[in-house]
Coordinates of C-alpha atoms in Angstrom, one line a residue:
X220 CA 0.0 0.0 0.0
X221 CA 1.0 4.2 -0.7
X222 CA 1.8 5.8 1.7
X223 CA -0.7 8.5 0.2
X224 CA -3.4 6.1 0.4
X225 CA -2.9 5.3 4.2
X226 CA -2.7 9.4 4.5
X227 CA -5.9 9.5 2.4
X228 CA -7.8 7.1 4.7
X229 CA -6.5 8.5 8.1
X230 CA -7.7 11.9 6.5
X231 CA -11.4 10.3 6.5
X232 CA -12.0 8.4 9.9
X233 CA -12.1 10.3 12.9
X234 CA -10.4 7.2 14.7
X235 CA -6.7 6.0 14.8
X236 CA -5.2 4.8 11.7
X237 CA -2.1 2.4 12.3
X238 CA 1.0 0.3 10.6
X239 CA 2.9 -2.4 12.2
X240 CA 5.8 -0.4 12.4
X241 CA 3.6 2.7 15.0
X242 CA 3.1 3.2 18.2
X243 CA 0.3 1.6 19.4
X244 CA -0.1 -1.2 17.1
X245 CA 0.6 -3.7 19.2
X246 CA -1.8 -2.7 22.2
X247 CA -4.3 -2.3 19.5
X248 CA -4.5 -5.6 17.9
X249 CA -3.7 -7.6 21.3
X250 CA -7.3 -9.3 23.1
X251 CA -8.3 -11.2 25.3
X252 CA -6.1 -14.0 23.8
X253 CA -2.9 -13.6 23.9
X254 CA -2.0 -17.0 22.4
X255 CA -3.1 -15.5 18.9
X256 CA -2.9 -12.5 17.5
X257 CA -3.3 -10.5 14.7
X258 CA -0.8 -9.1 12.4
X259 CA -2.5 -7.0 9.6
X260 CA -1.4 -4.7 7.4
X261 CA -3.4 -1.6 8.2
X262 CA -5.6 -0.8 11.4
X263 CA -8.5 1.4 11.9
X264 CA -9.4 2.1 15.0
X265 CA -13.0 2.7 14.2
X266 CA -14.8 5.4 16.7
X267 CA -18.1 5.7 15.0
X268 CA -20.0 3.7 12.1
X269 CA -18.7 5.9 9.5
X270 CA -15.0 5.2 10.5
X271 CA -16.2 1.5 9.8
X272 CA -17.5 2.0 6.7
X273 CA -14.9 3.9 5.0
X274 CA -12.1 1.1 6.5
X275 CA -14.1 -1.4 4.3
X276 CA -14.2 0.6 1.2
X277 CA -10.6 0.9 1.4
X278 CA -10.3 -3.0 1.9
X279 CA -12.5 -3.8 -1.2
X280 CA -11.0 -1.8 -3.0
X281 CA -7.4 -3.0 -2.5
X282 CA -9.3 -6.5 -2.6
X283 CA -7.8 -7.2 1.6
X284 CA -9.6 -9.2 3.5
X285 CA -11.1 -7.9 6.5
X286 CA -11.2 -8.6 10.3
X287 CA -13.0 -6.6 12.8
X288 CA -12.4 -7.2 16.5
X289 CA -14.1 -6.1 20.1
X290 CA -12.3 -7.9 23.1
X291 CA -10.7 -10.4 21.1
X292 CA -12.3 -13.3 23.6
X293 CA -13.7 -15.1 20.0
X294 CA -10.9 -15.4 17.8
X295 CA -10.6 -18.0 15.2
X296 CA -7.4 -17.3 13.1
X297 CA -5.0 -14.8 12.9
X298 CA -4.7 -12.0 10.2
X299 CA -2.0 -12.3 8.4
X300 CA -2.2 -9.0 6.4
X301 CA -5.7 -7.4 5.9
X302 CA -7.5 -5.2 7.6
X303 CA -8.4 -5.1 11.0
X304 CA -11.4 -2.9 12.7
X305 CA -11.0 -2.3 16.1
X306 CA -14.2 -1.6 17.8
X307 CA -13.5 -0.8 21.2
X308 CA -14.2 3.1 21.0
X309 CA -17.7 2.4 20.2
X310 CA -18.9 2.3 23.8
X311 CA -22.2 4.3 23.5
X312 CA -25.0 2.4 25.6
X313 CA -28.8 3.5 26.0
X314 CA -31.3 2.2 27.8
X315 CA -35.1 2.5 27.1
X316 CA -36.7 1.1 30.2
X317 CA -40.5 1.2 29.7
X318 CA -39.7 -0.7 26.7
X319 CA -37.3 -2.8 28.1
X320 CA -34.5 -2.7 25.5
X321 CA -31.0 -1.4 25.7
X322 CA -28.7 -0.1 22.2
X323 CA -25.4 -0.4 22.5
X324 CA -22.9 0.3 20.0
X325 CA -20.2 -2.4 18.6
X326 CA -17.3 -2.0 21.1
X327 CA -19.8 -2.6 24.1
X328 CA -18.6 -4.9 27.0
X329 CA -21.6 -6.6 29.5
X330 CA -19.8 -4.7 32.3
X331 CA -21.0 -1.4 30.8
X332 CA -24.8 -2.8 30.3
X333 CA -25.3 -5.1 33.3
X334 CA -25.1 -1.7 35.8
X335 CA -26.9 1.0 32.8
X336 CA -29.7 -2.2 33.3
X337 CA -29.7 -2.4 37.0
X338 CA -30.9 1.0 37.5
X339 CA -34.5 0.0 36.2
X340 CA -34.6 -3.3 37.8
X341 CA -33.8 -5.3 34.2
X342 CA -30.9 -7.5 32.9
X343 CA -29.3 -8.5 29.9
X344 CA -28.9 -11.7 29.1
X345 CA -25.0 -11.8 29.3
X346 CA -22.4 -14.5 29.7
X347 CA -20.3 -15.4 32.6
X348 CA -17.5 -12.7 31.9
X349 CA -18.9 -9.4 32.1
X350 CA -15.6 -8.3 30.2
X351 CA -17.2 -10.1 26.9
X352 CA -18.1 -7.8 24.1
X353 CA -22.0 -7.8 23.7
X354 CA -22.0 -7.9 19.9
X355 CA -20.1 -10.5 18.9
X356 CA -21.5 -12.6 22.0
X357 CA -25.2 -12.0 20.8
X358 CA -24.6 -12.8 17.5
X359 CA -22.8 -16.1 18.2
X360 CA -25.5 -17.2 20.1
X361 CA -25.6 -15.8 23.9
X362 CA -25.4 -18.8 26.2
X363 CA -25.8 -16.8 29.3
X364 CA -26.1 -17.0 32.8
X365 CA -30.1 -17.2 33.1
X366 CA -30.1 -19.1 29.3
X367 CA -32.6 -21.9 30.9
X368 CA -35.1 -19.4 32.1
X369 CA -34.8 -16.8 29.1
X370 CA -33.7 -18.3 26.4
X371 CA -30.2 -17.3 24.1
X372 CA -29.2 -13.6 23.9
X373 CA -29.5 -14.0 19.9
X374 CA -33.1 -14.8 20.5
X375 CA -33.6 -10.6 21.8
X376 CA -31.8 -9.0 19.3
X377 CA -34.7 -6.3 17.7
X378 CA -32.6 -4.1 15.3
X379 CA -29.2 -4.0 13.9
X380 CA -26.9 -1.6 12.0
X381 CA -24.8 -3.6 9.7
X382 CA -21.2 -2.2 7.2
X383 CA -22.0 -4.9 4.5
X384 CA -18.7 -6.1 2.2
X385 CA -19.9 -2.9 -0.3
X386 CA -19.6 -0.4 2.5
X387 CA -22.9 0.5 3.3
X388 CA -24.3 1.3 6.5
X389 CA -28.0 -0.8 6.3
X390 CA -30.4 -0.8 9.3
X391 CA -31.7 -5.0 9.9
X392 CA -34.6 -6.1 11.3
X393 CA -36.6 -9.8 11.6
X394 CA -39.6 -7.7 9.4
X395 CA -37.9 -5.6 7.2
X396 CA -35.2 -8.1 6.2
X397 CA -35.5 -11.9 7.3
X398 CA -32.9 -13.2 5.7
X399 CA -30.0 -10.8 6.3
X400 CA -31.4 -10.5 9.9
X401 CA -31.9 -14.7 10.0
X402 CA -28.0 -15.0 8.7
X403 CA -26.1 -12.2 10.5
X404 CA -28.1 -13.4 14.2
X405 CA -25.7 -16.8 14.0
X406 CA -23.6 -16.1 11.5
X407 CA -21.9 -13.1 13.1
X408 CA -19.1 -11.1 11.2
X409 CA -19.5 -13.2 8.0
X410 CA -22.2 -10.9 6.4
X411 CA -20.8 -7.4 7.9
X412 CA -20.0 -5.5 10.6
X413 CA -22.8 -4.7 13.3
X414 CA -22.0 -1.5 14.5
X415 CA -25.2 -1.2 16.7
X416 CA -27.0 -3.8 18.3
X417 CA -30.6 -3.3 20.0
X418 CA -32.1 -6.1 22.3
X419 CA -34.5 -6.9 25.1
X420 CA -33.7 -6.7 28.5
X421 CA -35.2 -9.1 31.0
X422 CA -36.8 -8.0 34.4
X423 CA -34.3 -9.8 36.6
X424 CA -32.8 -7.5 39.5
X425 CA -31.7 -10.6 42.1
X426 CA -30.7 -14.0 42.4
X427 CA -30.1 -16.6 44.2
X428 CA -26.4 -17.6 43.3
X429 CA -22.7 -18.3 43.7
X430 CA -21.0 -21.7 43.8
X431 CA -20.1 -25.5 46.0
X432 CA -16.6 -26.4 45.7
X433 CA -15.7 -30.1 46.1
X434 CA -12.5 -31.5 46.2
X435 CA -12.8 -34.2 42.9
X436 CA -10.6 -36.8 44.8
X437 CA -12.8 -37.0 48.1
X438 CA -15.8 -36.7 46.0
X439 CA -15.4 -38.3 42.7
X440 CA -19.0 -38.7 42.2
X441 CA -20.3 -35.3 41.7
X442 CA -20.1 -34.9 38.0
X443 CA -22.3 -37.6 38.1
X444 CA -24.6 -36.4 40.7
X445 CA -24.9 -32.8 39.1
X446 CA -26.3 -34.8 35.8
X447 CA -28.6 -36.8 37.9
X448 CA -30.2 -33.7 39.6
X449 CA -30.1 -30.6 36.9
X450 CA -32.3 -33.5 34.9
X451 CA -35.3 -32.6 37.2
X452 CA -34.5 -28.9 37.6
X453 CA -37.3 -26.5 36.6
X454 CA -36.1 -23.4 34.2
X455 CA -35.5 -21.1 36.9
X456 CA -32.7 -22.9 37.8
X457 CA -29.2 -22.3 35.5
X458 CA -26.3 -23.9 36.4
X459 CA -23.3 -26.0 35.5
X460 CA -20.4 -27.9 36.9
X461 CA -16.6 -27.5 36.4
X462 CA -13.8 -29.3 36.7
X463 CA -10.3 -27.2 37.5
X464 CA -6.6 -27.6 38.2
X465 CA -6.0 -25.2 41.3
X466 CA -2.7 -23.7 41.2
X467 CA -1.2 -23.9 44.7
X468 CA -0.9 -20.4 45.1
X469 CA -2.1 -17.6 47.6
X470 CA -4.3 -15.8 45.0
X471 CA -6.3 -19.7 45.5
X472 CA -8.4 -20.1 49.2
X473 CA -6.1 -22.5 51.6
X474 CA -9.0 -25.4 51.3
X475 CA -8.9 -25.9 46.9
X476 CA -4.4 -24.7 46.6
X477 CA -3.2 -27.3 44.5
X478 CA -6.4 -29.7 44.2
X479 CA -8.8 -30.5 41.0
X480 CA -12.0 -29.0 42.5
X481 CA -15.1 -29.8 41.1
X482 CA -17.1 -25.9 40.9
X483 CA -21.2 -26.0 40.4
X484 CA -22.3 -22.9 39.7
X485 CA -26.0 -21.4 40.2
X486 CA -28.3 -18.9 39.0
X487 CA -31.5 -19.2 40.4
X488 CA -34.4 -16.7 39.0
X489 CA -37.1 -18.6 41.7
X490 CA -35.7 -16.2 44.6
X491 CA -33.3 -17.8 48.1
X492 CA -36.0 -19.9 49.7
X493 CA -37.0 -22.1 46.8
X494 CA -33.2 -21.4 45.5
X495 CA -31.7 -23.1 48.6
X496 CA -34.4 -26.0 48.3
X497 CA -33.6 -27.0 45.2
X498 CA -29.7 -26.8 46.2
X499 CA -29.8 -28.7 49.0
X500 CA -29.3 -32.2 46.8
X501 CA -26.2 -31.2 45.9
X502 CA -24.5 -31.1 49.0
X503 CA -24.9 -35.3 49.4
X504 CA -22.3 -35.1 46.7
X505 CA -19.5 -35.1 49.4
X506 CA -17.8 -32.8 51.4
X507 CA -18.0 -29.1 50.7
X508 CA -14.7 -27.6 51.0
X509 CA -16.0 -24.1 50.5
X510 CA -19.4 -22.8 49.9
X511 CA -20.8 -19.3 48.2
X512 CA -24.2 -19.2 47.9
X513 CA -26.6 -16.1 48.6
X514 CA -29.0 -14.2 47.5
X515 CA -27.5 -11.5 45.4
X516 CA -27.8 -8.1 43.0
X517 CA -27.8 -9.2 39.8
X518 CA -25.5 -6.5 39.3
X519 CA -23.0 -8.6 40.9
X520 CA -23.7 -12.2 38.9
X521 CA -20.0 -12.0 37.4
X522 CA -19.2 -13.4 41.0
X523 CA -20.5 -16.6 39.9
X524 CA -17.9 -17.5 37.8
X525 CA -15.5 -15.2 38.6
X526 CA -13.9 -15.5 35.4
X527 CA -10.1 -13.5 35.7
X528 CA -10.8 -10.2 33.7
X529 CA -7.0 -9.7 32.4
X530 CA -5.8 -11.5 29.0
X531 CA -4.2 -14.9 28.9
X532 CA -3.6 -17.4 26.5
X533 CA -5.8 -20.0 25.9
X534 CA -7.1 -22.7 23.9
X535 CA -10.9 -24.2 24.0
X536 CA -13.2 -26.4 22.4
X537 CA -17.2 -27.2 22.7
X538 CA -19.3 -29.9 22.1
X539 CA -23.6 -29.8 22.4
X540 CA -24.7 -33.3 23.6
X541 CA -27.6 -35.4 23.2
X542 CA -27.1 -36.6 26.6
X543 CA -24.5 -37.0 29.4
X544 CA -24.6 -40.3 30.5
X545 CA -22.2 -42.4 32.4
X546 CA -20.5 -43.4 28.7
X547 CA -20.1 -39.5 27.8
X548 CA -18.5 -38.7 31.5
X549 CA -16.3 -41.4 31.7
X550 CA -14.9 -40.1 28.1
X551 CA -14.6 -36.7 29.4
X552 CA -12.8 -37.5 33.0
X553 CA -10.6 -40.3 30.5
X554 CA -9.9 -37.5 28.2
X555 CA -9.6 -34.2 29.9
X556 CA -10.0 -34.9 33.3
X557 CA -7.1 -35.0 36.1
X558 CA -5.1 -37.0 34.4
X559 CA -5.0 -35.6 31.2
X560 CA -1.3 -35.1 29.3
X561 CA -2.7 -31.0 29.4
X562 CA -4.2 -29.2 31.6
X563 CA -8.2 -28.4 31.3
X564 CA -10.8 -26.3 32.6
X565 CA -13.9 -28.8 31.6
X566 CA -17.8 -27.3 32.5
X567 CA -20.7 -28.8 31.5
X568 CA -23.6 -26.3 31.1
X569 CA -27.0 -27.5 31.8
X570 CA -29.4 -26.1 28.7
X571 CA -33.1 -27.0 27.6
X572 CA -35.6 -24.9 29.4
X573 CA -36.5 -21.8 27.1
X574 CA -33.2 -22.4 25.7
X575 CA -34.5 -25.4 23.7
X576 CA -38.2 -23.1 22.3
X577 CA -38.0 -22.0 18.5
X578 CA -37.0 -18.2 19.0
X579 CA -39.8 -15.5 18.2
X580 CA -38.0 -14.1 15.4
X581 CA -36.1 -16.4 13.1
X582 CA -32.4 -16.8 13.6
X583 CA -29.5 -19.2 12.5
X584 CA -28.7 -20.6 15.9
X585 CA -28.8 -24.6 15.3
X586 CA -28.7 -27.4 17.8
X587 CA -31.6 -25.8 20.5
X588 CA -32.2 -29.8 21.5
X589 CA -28.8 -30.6 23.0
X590 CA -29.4 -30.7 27.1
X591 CA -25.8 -30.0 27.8
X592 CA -23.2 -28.2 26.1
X593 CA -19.7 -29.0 26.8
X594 CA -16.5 -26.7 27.1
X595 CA -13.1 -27.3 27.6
X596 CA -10.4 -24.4 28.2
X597 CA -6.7 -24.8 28.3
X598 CA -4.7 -22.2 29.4
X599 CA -1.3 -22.2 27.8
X600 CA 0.9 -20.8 30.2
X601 CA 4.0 -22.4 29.4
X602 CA 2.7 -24.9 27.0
X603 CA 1.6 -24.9 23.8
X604 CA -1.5 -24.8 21.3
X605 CA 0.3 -28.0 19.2
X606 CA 0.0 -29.5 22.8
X607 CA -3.8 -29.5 23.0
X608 CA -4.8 -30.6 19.9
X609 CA -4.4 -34.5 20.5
X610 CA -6.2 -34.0 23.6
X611 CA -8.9 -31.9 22.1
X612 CA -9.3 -34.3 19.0
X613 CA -9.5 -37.4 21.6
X614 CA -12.0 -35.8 23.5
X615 CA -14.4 -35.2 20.3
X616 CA -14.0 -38.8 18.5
X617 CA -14.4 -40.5 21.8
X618 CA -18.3 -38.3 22.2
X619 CA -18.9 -37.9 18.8
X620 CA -21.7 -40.5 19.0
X621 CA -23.3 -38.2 21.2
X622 CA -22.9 -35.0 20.0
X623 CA -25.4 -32.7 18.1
X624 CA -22.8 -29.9 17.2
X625 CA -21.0 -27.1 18.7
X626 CA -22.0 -23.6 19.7
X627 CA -19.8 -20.8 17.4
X628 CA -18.8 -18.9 20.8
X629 CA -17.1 -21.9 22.2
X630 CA -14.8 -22.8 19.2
X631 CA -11.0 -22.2 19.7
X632 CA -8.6 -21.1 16.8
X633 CA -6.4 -22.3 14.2
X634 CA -7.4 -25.4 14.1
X635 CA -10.1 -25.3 16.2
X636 CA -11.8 -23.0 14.2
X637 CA -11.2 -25.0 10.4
X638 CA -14.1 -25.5 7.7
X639 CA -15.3 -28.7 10.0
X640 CA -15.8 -26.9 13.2
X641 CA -17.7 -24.0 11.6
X642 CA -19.8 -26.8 9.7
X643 CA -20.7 -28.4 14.0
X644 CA -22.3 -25.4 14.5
X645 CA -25.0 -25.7 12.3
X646 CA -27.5 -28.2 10.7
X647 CA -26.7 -28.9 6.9
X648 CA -29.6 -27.2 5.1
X649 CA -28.7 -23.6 7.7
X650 CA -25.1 -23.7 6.2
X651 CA -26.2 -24.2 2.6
X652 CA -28.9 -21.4 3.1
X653 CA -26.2 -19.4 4.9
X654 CA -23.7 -19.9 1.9
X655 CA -26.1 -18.9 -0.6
X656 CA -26.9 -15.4 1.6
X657 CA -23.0 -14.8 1.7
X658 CA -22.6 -14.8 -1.8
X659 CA -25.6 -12.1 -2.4
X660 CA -23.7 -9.6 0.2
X661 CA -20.5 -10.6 0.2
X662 CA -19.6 -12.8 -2.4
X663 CA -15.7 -11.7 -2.9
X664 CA -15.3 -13.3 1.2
X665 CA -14.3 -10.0 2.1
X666 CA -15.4 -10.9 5.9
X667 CA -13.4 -13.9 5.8
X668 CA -11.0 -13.4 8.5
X669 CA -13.3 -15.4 11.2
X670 CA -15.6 -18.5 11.7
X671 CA -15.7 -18.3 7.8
X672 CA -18.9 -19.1 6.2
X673 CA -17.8 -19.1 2.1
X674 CA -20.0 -18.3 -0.8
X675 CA -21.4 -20.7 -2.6
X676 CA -20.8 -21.2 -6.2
X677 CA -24.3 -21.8 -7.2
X678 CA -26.1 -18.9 -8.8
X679 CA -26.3 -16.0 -6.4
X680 CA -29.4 -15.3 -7.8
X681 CA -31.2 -18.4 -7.2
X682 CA -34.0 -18.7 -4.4
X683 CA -32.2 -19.0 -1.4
X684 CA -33.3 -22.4 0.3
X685 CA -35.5 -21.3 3.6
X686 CA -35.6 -17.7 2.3
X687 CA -38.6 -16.4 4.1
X688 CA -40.9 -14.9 1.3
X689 CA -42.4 -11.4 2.2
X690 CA -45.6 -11.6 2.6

């Protein structure tokens, strides 16, 4: 590239344009991951939609593929060359309460909303890590903390403002345009770049929550027993269970230092009395070495997890199952359990409830049948990504009889993130109608630089399988 046309480009967006070789570059393409990141020609650091679209005028025409990233929790490969949009300066958030909705713009984090929300006695329907950004969360799906009870966060999205691959700025909605609305709510950053995002809000202001530790050698059974009893859970109760290597240091309470600790974790939308009822089961398990449960703000739900709010490395993988039985646990404890040649962070999040009802406006979210989805983290503090993968492929072949798919916000990178993890994440005839709708907006794979859906071939102009016709 000219140096002329760099000039020309910083001359038209009000953010920061920047080459590898500038200060800042570095901290502006480094997220949440720091076992990937990427290393792209040219970035704009986008401050407002127009900053975004005249970034990816400036890519099509120079024919660079583009990237766009928020926190950088949900990469899938590294830009090598390209574009990248930085989003982060986009932090405007609005709140409408007697309609219940909140707007926020693309670089939005949950720890932004989850307080604007609180103020009116409403909720979003964020993830465990209020650090997340909200649009490419949403968009992926939203498996969030009260997902049983409410349903995903894609399922509340009313309205978007979207930077197609031709640089305009189109407004989306489920009426005005089902298809783009059905392929971009699933598909995320493969059909353009949502600059703002407007959803429901839920009227949630407390909740019964926090977490049991056990210690998984004095009580081997619980992974069982959490199975046994979220099975006859009603939808007000949201949990999951996690199995985690300790470090043995003092940052880690005296009782867990240096132990695999099994970690359930509750959300309960039924209020503290029926809350602590419905716990109570869970404490036959074995012995508790440390307990945290309360009635709290919601405000305060990222205590749940407690999910460290600084960047590491990592490396993760998911799996939606058709049920977790004693052949699936025994896999997972075999494969990624304490005695695995990696370390892994392994939670299995109890779903169905709303999560498994058809959404009231049409999205691309596939797999709403699985009862369980399964994660696995590795953080790769002094190992390495090569390291994982044998683990990570053993773990899938070994419950790939009982797998439906995998959920796009749980995929790693690299090879984590190749042509047949993207394909998990959706049923056949989604991805074929999803092809087809990425080669009417973006058929050059401009937005390729992610959990990359390509064009089809076919004729463009074709009817798109599943279209919904206006009516």
């Amino acid at each position: 590239m000219k140096h002329t046309d760099i000039r020309t480009l910083a001359s038209r967006v009000a953010g920061p344009v920047l080459l590898p070789h500038d200060e800042g570059y570095d901290q502006e393409r480094t997220g949440a991951n720091l076992a990937v990141r990427h290393e792209p020609e040219v970035i704009v650091g986008a401050t407002r939609a127009e900053d975004v679209q005249e970034a990816v005028r400036f890519a099509s025409r120079r024919g660079l593929p583009v990237a766009v990233q928020c926190t950088g929790h949900g990469y899938s490969v590294a830009a090598r060359g390209g574009l990248l949009i930085t989003t982060g300066r986009m932090t405007g958030v609005e709140i409408d309460p007697d309609r219940r909705t909140v707007s926020v713009q693309a670089g939005v984090r949950f720890e932004h909303v989850v307080p604007a929300a609180a103020r009116y006695g409403l909720a979003p329907l964020n993830g465990s890590a209020p650090h997340v950004g909200v649009v490419s969360y949403v968009l992926g799906g939203g498996v969030g903390l009260l997902v049983r009870t409410y349903g995903y966060a894609s399922d509340r999205v009313r309205r978007l403002e979207l930077v197609t691959a031709d640089g305009d700025l189109r407004t989306v909605t489920a009426d005005d345009d089902p298809d783009l609305y059905w392929a971009v709510v699933g598909g995320r950053d493969n059909f353009g770049i949502v600059t703002r995002l407007d959803m429901d809000l839920v009227p949630v202001s407390r909740l019964y929550g926090g977490g049991l530790f056990f210690d998984a050698e004095a009580a081997p059974g619980v992974l069982h027993a959490y199975v046994r009893w979220a099975r006859d859970m009603p939808r007000e109760m949201n949990s999951s269970v996690a199995l985690i290597p300790m470090p043995d240091g003092p940052e880690v309470p005296e009782p867990m230092r240096g132990r695999h600790v099994y970690h359930v974790r509750i959300a309960c939308t039924a209020g503290a009395e029926e809350g602590e009822g419905l716990v109570a089961p869970l404490r036959e398990a074995g012995p508790v070495l440390l307990e945290a449960l309360r009635d709290m703000p919601y405000a305060e739900s990222a205590s749940i997890h407690d999910e460290p709010p600084f960047p590491v490395p990592f490396q993760r993988e998911s799996a939606l199952l058709r049920e977790a039985g004693d052949d699936v646990l025994r896999a997972l404890l075999k494969h990624a359990g304490p005695q695995a040649p990696v370390p892994c962070v392994v939670e299995l999040r109890h779903l169905g409830g709303a999560a498994a009802e058809p959404p009231e406006r049409a999205n691309s979210v596939a797999h709403r049948d699985a009862p369980f989805l399964l994660s696995v983290v590795t953080l790769l503090f002094g190992g390495t990504v090569e390291g994982t993968r044998p683990v990570y492929r053993q773990l899938l072949k070994a419950l790939e009889p009982y797998s439906s798919g995998a959920r796009l916000n749980f995929l790693g990178f690299g090879a984590n993130a190749g042509e047949d993890r993207v394909r998990a994440a959706y049923t056949p005839p989604d991805l074929e109608r999803l092809a087809r709708l990425k080669a009417v907006h973006d058929p050059q794979n401009l937005y390729r630089l992610n959990y990359n859906i390509p064009p089809t071939t076919a004729d463009a102009t074709a009817p798109v399988p599943g279209r919904i016709r206006e009516r």
